[in-house]
mmCIF file of C-alpha atoms in Angstrom:
data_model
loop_
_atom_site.group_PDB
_atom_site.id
_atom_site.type_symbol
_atom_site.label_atom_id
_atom_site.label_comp_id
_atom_site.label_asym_id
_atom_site.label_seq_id
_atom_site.Cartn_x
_atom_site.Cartn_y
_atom_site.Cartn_z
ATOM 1 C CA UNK A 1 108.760 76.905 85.936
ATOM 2 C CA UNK A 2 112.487 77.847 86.881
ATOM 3 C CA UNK A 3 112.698 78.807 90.646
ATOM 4 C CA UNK A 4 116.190 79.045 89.916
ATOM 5 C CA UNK A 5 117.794 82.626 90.470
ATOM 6 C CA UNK A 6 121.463 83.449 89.444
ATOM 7 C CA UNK A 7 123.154 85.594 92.579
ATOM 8 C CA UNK A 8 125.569 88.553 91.140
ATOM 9 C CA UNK A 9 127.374 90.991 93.598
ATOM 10 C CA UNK A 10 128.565 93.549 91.336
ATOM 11 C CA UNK A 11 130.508 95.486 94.238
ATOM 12 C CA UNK A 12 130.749 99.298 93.516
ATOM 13 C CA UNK A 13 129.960 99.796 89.619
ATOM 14 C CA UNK A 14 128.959 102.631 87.626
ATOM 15 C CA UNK A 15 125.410 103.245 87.233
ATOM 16 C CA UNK A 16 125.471 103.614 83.268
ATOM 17 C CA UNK A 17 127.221 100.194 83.047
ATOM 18 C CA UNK A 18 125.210 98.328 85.311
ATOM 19 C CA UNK A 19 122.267 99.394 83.346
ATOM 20 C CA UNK A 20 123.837 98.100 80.176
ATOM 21 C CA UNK A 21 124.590 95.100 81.707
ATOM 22 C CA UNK A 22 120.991 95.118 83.081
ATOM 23 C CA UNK A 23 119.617 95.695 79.226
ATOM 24 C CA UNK A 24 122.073 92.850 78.235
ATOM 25 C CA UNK A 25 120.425 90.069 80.487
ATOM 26 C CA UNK A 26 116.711 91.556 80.220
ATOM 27 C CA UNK A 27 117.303 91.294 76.416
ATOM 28 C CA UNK A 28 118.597 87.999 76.536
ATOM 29 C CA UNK A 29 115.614 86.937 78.405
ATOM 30 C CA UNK A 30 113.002 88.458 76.033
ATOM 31 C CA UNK A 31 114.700 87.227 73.409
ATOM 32 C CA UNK A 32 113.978 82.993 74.804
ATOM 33 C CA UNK A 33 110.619 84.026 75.468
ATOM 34 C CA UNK A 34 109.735 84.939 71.903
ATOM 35 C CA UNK A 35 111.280 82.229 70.470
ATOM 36 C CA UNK A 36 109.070 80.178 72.707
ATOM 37 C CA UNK A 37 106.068 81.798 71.683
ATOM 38 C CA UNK A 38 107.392 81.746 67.820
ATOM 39 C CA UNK A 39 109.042 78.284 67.760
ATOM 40 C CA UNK A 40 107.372 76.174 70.651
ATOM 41 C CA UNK A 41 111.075 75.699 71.722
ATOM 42 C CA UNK A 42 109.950 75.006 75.545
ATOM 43 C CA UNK A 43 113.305 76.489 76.806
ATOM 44 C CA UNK A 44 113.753 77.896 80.475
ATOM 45 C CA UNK A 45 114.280 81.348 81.114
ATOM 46 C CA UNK A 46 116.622 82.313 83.728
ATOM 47 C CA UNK A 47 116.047 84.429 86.820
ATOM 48 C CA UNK A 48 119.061 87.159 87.765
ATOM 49 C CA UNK A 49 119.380 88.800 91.049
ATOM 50 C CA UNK A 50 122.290 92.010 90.870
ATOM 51 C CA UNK A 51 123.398 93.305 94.057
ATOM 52 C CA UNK A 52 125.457 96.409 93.321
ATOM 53 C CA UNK A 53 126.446 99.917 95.080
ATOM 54 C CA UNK A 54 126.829 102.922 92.716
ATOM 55 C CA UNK A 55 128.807 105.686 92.682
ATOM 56 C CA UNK A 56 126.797 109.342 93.125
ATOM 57 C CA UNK A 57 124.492 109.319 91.058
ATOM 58 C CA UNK A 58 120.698 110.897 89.889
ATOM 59 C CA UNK A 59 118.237 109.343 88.220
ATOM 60 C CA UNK A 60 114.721 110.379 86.175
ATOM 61 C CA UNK A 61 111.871 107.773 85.595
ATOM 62 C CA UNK A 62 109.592 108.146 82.792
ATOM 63 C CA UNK A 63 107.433 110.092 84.426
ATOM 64 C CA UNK A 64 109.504 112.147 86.428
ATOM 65 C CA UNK A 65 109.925 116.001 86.377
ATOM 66 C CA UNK A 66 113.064 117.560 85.986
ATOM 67 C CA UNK A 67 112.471 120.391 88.660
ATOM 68 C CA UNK A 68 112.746 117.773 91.018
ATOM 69 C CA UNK A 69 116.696 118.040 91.067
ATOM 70 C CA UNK A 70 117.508 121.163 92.634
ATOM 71 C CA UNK A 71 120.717 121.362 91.019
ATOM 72 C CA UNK A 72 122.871 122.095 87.364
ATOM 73 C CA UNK A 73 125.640 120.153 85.955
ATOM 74 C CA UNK A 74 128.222 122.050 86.902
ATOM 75 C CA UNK A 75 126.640 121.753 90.912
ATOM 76 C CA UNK A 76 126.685 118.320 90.123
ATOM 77 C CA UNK A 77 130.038 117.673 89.246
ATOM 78 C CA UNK A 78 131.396 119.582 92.127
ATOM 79 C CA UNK A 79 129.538 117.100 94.348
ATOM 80 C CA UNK A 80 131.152 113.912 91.839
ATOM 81 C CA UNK A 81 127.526 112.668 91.346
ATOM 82 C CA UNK A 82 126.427 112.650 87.816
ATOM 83 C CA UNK A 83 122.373 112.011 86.240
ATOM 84 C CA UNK A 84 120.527 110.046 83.641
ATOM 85 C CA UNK A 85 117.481 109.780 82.397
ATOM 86 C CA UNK A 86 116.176 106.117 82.032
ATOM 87 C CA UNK A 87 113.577 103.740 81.521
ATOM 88 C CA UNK A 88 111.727 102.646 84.255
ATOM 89 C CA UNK A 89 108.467 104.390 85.959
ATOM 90 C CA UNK A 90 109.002 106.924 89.089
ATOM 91 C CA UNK A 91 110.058 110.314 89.779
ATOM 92 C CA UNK A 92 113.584 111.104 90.496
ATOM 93 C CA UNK A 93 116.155 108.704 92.585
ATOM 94 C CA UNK A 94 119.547 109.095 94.675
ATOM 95 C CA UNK A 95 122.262 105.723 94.372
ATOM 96 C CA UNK A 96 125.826 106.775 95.907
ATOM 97 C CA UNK A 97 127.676 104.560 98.154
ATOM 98 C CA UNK A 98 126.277 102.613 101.852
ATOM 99 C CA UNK A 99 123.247 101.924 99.770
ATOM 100 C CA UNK A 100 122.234 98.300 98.858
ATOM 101 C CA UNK A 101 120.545 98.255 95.368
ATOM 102 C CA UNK A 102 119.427 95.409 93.858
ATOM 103 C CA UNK A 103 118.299 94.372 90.664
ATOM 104 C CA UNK A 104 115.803 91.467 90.142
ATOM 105 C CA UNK A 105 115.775 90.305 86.829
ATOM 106 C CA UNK A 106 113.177 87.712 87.003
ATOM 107 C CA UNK A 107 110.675 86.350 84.352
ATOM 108 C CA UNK A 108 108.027 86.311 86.561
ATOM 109 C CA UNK A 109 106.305 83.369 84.379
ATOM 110 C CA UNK A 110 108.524 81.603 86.321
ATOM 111 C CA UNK A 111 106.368 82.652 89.712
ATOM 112 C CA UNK A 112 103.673 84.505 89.072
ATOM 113 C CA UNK A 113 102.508 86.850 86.537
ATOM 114 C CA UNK A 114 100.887 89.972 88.672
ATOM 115 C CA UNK A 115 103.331 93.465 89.024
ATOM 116 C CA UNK A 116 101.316 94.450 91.917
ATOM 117 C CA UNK A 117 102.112 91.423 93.660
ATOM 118 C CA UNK A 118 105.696 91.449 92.321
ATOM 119 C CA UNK A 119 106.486 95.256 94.472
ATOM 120 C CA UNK A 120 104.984 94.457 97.324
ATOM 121 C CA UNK A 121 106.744 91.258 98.022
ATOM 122 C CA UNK A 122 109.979 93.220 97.279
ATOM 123 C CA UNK A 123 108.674 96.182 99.743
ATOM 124 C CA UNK A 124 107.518 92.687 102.077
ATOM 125 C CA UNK A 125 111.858 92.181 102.101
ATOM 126 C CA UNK A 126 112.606 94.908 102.947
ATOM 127 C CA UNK A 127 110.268 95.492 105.533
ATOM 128 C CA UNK A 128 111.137 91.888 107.332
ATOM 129 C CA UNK A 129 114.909 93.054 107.125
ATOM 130 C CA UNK A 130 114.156 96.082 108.898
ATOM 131 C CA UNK A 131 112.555 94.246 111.258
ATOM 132 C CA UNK A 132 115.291 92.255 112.346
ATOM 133 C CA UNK A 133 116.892 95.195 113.300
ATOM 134 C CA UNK A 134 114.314 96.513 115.431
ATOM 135 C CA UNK A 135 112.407 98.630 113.183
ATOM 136 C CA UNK A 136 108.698 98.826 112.132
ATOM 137 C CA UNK A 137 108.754 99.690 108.531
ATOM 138 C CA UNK A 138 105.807 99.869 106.179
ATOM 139 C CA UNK A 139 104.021 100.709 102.865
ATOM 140 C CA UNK A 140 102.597 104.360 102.829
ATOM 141 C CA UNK A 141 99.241 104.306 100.760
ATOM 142 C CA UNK A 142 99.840 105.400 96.902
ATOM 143 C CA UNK A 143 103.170 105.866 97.779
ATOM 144 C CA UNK A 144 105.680 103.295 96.451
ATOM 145 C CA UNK A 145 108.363 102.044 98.402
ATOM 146 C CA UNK A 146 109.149 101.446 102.409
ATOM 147 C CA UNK A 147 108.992 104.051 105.063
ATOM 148 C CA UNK A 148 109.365 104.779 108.360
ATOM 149 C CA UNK A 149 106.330 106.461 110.964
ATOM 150 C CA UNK A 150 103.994 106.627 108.016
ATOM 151 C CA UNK A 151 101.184 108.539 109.004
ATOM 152 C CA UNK A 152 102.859 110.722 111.213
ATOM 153 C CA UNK A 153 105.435 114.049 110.806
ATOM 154 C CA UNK A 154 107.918 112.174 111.265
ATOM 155 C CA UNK A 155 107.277 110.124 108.013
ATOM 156 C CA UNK A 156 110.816 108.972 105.737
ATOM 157 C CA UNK A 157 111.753 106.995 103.370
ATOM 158 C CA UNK A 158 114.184 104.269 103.610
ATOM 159 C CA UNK A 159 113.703 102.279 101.121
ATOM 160 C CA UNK A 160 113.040 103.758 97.012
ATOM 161 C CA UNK A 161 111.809 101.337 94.334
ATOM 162 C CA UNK A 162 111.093 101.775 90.745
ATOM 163 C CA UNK A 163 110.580 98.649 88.166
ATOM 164 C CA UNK A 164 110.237 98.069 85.078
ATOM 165 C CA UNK A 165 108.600 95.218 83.245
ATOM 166 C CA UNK A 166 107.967 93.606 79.611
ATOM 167 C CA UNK A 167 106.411 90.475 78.396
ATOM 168 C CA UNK A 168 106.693 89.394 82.413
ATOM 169 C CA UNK A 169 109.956 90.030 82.361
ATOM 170 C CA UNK A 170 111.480 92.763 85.569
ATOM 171 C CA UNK A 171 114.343 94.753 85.692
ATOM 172 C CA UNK A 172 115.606 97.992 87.992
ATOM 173 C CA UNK A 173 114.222 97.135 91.828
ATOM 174 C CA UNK A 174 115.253 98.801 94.614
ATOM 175 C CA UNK A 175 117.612 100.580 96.399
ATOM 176 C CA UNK A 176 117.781 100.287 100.389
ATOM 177 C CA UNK A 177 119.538 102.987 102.700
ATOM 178 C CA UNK A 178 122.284 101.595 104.585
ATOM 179 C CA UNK A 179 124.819 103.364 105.397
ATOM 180 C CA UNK A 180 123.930 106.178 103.150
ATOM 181 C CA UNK A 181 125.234 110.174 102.922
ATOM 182 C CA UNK A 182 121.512 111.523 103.693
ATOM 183 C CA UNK A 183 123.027 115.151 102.362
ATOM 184 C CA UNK A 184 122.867 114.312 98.681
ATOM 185 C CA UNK A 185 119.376 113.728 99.265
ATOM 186 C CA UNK A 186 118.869 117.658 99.815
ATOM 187 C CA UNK A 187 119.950 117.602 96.324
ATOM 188 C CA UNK A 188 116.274 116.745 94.912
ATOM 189 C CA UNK A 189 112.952 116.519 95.968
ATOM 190 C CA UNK A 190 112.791 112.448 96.550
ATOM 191 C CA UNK A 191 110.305 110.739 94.154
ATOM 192 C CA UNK A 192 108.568 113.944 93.681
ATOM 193 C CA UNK A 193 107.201 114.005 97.090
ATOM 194 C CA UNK A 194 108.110 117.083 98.926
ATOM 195 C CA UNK A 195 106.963 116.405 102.682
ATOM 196 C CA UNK A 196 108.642 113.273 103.492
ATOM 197 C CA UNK A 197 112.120 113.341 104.648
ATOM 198 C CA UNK A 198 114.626 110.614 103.944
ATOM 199 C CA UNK A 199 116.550 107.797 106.434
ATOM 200 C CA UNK A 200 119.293 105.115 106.417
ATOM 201 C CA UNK A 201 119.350 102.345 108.339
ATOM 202 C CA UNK A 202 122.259 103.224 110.403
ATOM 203 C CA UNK A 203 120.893 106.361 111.347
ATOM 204 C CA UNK A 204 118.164 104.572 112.767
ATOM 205 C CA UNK A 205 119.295 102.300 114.731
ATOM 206 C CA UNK A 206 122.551 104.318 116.590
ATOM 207 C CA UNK A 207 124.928 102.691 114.472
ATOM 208 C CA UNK A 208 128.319 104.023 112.694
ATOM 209 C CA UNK A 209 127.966 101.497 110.474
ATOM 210 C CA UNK A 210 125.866 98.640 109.667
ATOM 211 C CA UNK A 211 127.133 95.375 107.731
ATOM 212 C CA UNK A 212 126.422 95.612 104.142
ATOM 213 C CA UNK A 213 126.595 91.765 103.586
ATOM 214 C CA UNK A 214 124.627 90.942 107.037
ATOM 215 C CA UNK A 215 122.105 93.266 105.236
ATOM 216 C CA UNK A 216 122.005 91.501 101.831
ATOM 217 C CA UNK A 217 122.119 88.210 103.488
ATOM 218 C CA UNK A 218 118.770 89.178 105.247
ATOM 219 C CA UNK A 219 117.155 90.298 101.957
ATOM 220 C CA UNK A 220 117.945 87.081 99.994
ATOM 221 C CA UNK A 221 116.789 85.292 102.835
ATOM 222 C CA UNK A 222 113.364 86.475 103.121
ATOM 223 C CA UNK A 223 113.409 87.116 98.832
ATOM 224 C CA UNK A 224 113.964 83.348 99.063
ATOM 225 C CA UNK A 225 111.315 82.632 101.216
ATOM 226 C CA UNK A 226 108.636 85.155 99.116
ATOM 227 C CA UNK A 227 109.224 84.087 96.084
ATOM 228 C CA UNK A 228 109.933 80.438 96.479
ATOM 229 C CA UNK A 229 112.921 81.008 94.725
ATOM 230 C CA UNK A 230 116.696 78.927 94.980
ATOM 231 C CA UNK A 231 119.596 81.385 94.738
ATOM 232 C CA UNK A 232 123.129 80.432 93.093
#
């Protein structure tokens, strides 16, 4: 089993590219583990981890509903933010700059083969990042994800994930508020669920501006730790 996990920071990329790219490596994977199953060729598959921040942008999981952007095109391209639809599960999604999203693309073979397991060690991350910053973030029941006062009125969101998987093999992830603009978040009803509000970390804790890299260093230290995994 390859603990082994290949560190990308993509810096500020388009969304659209980042899923080709995405597609490119998932592919790549798939494609070793048939020809394992085919050939007996015994070769490793490798484990990816993409950091990247994107540009405005919407997105619509499989299952998501299309009322839930309150907006048209032309609204959205007065606001620079554009939308696709795409392939993992969820309801609808907000990436734009001062958020951290990153993209595991793991062959879970490699650790352990259980999706359940897989999001809430990601949500786990998160949620010991937070903490480091003085925050008690959790899981809200049925509810994907990591969140702030669950339970309470005050409930938000701070954290959105949405993954998809084939053949043990994960892409998409999650996407962590930072330093995000909360006001492109009125834009849509977040993941479908129309009583929660939405938070960044900065917000949260008094703060301008938090360190981006501080934050990522934090989440690869505790992904490390999780999923027993080296990163290069």
């Amino acid at each position: 089993m390859n603990k082994e996990v290949i560190l990308q920071d993509l810096g500020l990329k388009d969304y659209k590219e980042t899923w080709d790219y995405q597609e490119q490596i998932f592919k790549e994977t798939l494609d070793i583990k048939i020809k394992n199953r085919r050939e007996d060729a015994q070769l490793v598959t490798p484990n990816h981890f993409l950091f990247v921040e994107h540009p405005h942008v919407y997105t619509l999981g499989k299952s998501g509903d299309m009322q839930n952007l309150l907006v048209d095109e032309e609204q959205l391209k007065e606001k620079n933010a554009t939308f696709y639809k795409i392939n993992r599960g969820g309801d609808i999604t907000y990436h734009g700059p001062g958020q951290i999203v990153g993209y595991p693309i793991l062959d879970l073979d490699n650790f352990f083969t259980d999706i359940h397991k897989y999001l809430r060690f990601l949500e786990e991350m998160v949620i010991l990042t937070l903490q480091e910053y003085g925050l008690k973030a959790e899981r809200s029941k049925g509810e994907t994800g990591v969140w702030l006062d669950v339970g309470t009125p005050f409930a938000r969101k701070i954290c959105a994930m949405g993954v998809r998987a084939s053949r043990w093999v994960t892409m998409h992830g999650f996407a962590l508020n930072v330093n995000a603009n909360l006001g492109y978040f009125d834009l849509m009803i977040p993941c479908g669920i129309k009583d929660k509000a939405v938070t960044s970390l900065n917000v949260e804790i008094g703060q301008k501006e938090v360190s981006m890299e501080e934050v990522k260093e934090k989440l690869l230290k505790h992904f490390k730790v999780l999923f027993k995994a080296e990163i290069n």
